PDB file of C-alpha atoms in Angstrom:
ATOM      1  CA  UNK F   5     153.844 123.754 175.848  1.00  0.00           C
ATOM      2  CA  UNK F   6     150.763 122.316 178.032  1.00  0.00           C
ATOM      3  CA  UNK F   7     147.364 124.102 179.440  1.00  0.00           C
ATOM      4  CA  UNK F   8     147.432 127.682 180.825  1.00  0.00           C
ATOM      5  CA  UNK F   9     146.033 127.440 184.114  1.00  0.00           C
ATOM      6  CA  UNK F  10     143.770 130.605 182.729  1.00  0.00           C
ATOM      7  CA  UNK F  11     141.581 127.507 181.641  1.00  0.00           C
ATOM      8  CA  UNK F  12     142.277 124.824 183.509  1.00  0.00           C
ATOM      9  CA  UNK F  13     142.413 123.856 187.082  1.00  0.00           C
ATOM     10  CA  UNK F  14     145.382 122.753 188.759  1.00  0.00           C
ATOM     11  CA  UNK F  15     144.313 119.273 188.227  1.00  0.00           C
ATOM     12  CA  UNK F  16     144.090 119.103 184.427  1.00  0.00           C
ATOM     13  CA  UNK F  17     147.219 121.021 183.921  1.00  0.00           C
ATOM     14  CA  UNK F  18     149.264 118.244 185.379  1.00  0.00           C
ATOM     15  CA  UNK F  19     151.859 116.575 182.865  1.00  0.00           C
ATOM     16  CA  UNK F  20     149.744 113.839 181.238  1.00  0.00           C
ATOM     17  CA  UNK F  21     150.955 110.040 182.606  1.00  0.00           C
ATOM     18  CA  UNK F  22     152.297 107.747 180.035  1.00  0.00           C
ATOM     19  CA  UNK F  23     149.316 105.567 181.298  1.00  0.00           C
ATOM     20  CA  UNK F  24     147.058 108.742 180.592  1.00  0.00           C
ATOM     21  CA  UNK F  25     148.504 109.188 177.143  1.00  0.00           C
ATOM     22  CA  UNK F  26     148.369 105.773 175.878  1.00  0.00           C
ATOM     23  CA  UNK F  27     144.549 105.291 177.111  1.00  0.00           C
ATOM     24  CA  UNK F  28     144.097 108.675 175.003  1.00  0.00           C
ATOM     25  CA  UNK F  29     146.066 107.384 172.285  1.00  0.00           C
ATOM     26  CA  UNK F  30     143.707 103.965 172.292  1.00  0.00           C
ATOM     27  CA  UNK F  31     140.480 105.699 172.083  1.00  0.00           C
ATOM     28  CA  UNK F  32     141.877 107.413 169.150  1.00  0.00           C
ATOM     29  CA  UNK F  33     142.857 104.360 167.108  1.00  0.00           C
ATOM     30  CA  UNK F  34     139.845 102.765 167.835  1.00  0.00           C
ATOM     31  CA  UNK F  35     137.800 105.883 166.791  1.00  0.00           C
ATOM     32  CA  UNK F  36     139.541 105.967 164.146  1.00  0.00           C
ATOM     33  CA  UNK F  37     139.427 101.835 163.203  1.00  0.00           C
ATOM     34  CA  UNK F  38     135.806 102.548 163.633  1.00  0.00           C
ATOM     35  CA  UNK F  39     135.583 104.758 160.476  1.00  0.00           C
ATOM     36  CA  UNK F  40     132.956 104.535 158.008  1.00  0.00           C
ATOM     37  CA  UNK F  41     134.757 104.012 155.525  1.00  0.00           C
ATOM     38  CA  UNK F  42     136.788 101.434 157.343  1.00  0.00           C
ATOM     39  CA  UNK F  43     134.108  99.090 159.166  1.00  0.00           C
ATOM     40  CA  UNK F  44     130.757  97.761 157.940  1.00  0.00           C
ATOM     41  CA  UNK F  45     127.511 100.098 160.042  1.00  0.00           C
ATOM     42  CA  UNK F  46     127.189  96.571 162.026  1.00  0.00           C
ATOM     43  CA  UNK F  47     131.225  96.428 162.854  1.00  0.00           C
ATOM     44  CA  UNK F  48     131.081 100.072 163.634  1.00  0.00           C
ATOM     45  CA  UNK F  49     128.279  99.506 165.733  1.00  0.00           C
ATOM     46  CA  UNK F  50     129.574  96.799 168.076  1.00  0.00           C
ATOM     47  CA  UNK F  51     133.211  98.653 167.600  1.00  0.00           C
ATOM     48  CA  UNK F  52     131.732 102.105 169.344  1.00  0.00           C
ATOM     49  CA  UNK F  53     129.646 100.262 172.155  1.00  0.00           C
ATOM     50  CA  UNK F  54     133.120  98.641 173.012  1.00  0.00           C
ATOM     51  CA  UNK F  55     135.054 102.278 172.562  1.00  0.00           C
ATOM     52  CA  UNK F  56     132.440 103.684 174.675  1.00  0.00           C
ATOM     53  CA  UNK F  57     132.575 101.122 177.832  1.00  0.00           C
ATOM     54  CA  UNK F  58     136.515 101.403 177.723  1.00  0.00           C
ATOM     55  CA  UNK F  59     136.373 104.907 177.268  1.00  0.00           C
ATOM     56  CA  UNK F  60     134.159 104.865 180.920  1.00  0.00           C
ATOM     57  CA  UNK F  61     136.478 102.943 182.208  1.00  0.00           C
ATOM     58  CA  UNK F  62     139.536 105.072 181.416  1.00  0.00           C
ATOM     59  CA  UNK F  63     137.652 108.060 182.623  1.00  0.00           C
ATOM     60  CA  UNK F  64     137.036 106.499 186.296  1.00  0.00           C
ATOM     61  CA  UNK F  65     140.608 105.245 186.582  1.00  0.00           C
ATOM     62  CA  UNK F  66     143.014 107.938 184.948  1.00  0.00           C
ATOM     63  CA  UNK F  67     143.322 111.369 185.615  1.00  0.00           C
ATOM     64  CA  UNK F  68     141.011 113.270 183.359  1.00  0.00           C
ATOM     65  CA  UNK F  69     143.636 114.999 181.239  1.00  0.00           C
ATOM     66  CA  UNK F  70     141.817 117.375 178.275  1.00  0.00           C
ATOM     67  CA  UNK F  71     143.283 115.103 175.514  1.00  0.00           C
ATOM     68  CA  UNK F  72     141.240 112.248 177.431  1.00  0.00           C
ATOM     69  CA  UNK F  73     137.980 113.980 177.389  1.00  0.00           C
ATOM     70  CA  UNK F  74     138.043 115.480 174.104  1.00  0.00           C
ATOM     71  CA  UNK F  75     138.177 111.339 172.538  1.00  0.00           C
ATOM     72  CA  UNK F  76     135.979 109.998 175.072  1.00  0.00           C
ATOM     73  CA  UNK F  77     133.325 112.864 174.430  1.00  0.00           C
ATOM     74  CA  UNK F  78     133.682 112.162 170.702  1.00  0.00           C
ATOM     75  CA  UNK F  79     133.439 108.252 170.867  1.00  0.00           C
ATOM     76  CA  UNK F  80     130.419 108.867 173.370  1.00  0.00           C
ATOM     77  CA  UNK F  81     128.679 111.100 170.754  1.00  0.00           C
ATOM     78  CA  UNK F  82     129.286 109.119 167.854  1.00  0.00           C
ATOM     79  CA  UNK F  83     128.563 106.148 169.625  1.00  0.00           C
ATOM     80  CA  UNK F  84     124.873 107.740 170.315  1.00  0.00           C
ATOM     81  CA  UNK F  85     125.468 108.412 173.845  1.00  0.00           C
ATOM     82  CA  UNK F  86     125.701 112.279 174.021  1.00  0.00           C
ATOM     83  CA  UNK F  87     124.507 112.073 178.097  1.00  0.00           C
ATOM     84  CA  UNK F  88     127.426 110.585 178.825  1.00  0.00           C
ATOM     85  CA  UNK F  89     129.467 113.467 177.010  1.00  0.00           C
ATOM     86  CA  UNK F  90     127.848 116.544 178.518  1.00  0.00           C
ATOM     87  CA  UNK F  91     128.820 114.340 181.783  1.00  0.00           C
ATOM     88  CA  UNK F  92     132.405 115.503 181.025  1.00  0.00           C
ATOM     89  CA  UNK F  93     131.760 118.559 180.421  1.00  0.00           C
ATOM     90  CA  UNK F  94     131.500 118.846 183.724  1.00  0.00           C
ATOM     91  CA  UNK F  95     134.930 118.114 184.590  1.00  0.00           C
ATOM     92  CA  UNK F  96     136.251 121.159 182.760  1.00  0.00           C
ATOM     93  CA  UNK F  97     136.004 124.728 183.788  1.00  0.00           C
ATOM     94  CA  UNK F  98     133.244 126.889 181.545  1.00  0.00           C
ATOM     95  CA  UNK F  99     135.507 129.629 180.524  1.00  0.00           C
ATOM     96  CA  UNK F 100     137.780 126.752 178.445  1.00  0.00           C
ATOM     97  CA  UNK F 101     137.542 126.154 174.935  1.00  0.00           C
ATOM     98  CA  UNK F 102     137.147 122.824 174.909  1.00  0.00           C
ATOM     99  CA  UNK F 103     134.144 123.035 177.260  1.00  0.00           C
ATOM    100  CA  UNK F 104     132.572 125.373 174.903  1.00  0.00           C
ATOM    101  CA  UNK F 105     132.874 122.953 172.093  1.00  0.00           C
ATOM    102  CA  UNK F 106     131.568 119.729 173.931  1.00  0.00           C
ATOM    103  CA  UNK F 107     128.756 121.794 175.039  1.00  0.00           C
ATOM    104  CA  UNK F 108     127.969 122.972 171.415  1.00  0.00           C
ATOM    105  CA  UNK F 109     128.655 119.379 169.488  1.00  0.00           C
ATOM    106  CA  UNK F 110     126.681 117.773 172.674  1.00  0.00           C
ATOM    107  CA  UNK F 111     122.979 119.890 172.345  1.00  0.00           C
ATOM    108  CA  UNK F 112     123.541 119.298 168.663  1.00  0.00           C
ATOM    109  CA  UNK F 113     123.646 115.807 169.443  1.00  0.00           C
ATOM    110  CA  UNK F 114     120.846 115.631 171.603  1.00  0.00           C
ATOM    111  CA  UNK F 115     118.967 117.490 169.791  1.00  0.00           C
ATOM    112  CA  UNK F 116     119.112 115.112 166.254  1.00  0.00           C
ATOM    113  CA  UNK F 117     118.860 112.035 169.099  1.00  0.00           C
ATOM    114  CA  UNK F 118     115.383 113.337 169.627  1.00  0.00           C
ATOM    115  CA  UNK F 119     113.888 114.247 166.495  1.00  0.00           C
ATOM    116  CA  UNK F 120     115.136 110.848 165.420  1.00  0.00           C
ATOM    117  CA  UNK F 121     113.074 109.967 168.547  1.00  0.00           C
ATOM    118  CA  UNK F 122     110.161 112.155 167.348  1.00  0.00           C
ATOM    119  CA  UNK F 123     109.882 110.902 164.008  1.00  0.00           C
ATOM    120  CA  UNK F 124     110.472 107.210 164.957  1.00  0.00           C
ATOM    121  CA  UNK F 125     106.746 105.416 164.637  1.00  0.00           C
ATOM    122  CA  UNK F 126     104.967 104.211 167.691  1.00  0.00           C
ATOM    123  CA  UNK F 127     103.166 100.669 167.471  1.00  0.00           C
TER     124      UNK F 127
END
């Protein structure tokens, strides 16, 4: 059973495109591939800037379908790039609970991004 239309607009309650599912489907075996435990800090690195360009990419050329912003949120968060996540926040209505939950992972993102700013040395 999809979306209620209680939180989301017409145009994310749309049956999901088997182009739309397997870009979604992607992002999450790469996020996953990009594991920790999987891939040395320097693999994971170059892995997530990758994730996070293709993940753009997706976003501008599919249909923004909640499964496709949820991953691309998460790879652009762990990937250090939490602007780019509150971005999609934007496509989603504020009364859903995935909105809610990009919001809240997103300011706590931000927020370590600059204290690890803060307490970084200046030359």
């Amino acid at each position: 059973m999809g979306p209620t239309t209680e939180y989301f607009p017409a145009f994310l309650t749309h049956e999901a495109s088997e182009a739309e599912r397997a870009a979604a489907a992607h992002l999450e075996t790469g996020l996953r591939l990009a594991s920790t435990t999987l891939a040395s800090d320097a693999e994971r690195a170059t892995m997530l800037a990758h994730l996070s360009s293709t993940a753009s990419g997706y976003i501008s050329t599919h249909e923004p379908t909640p499964r496709l912003i949820a991953i691309a949120s998460r790879i652009f968060i762990a990937a250090h790039a939490p602007e780019k996540a509150a971005a999609l926040a934007d496509l989603l209505p504020a009364s859903s609970p995935l909105f809610a939950e990009i919001v809240r992972v997103t300011k706590f993102s931000l927020h370590q991004k600059r204290v690890a700013l803060a307490a970084t040395p200046t030359a």
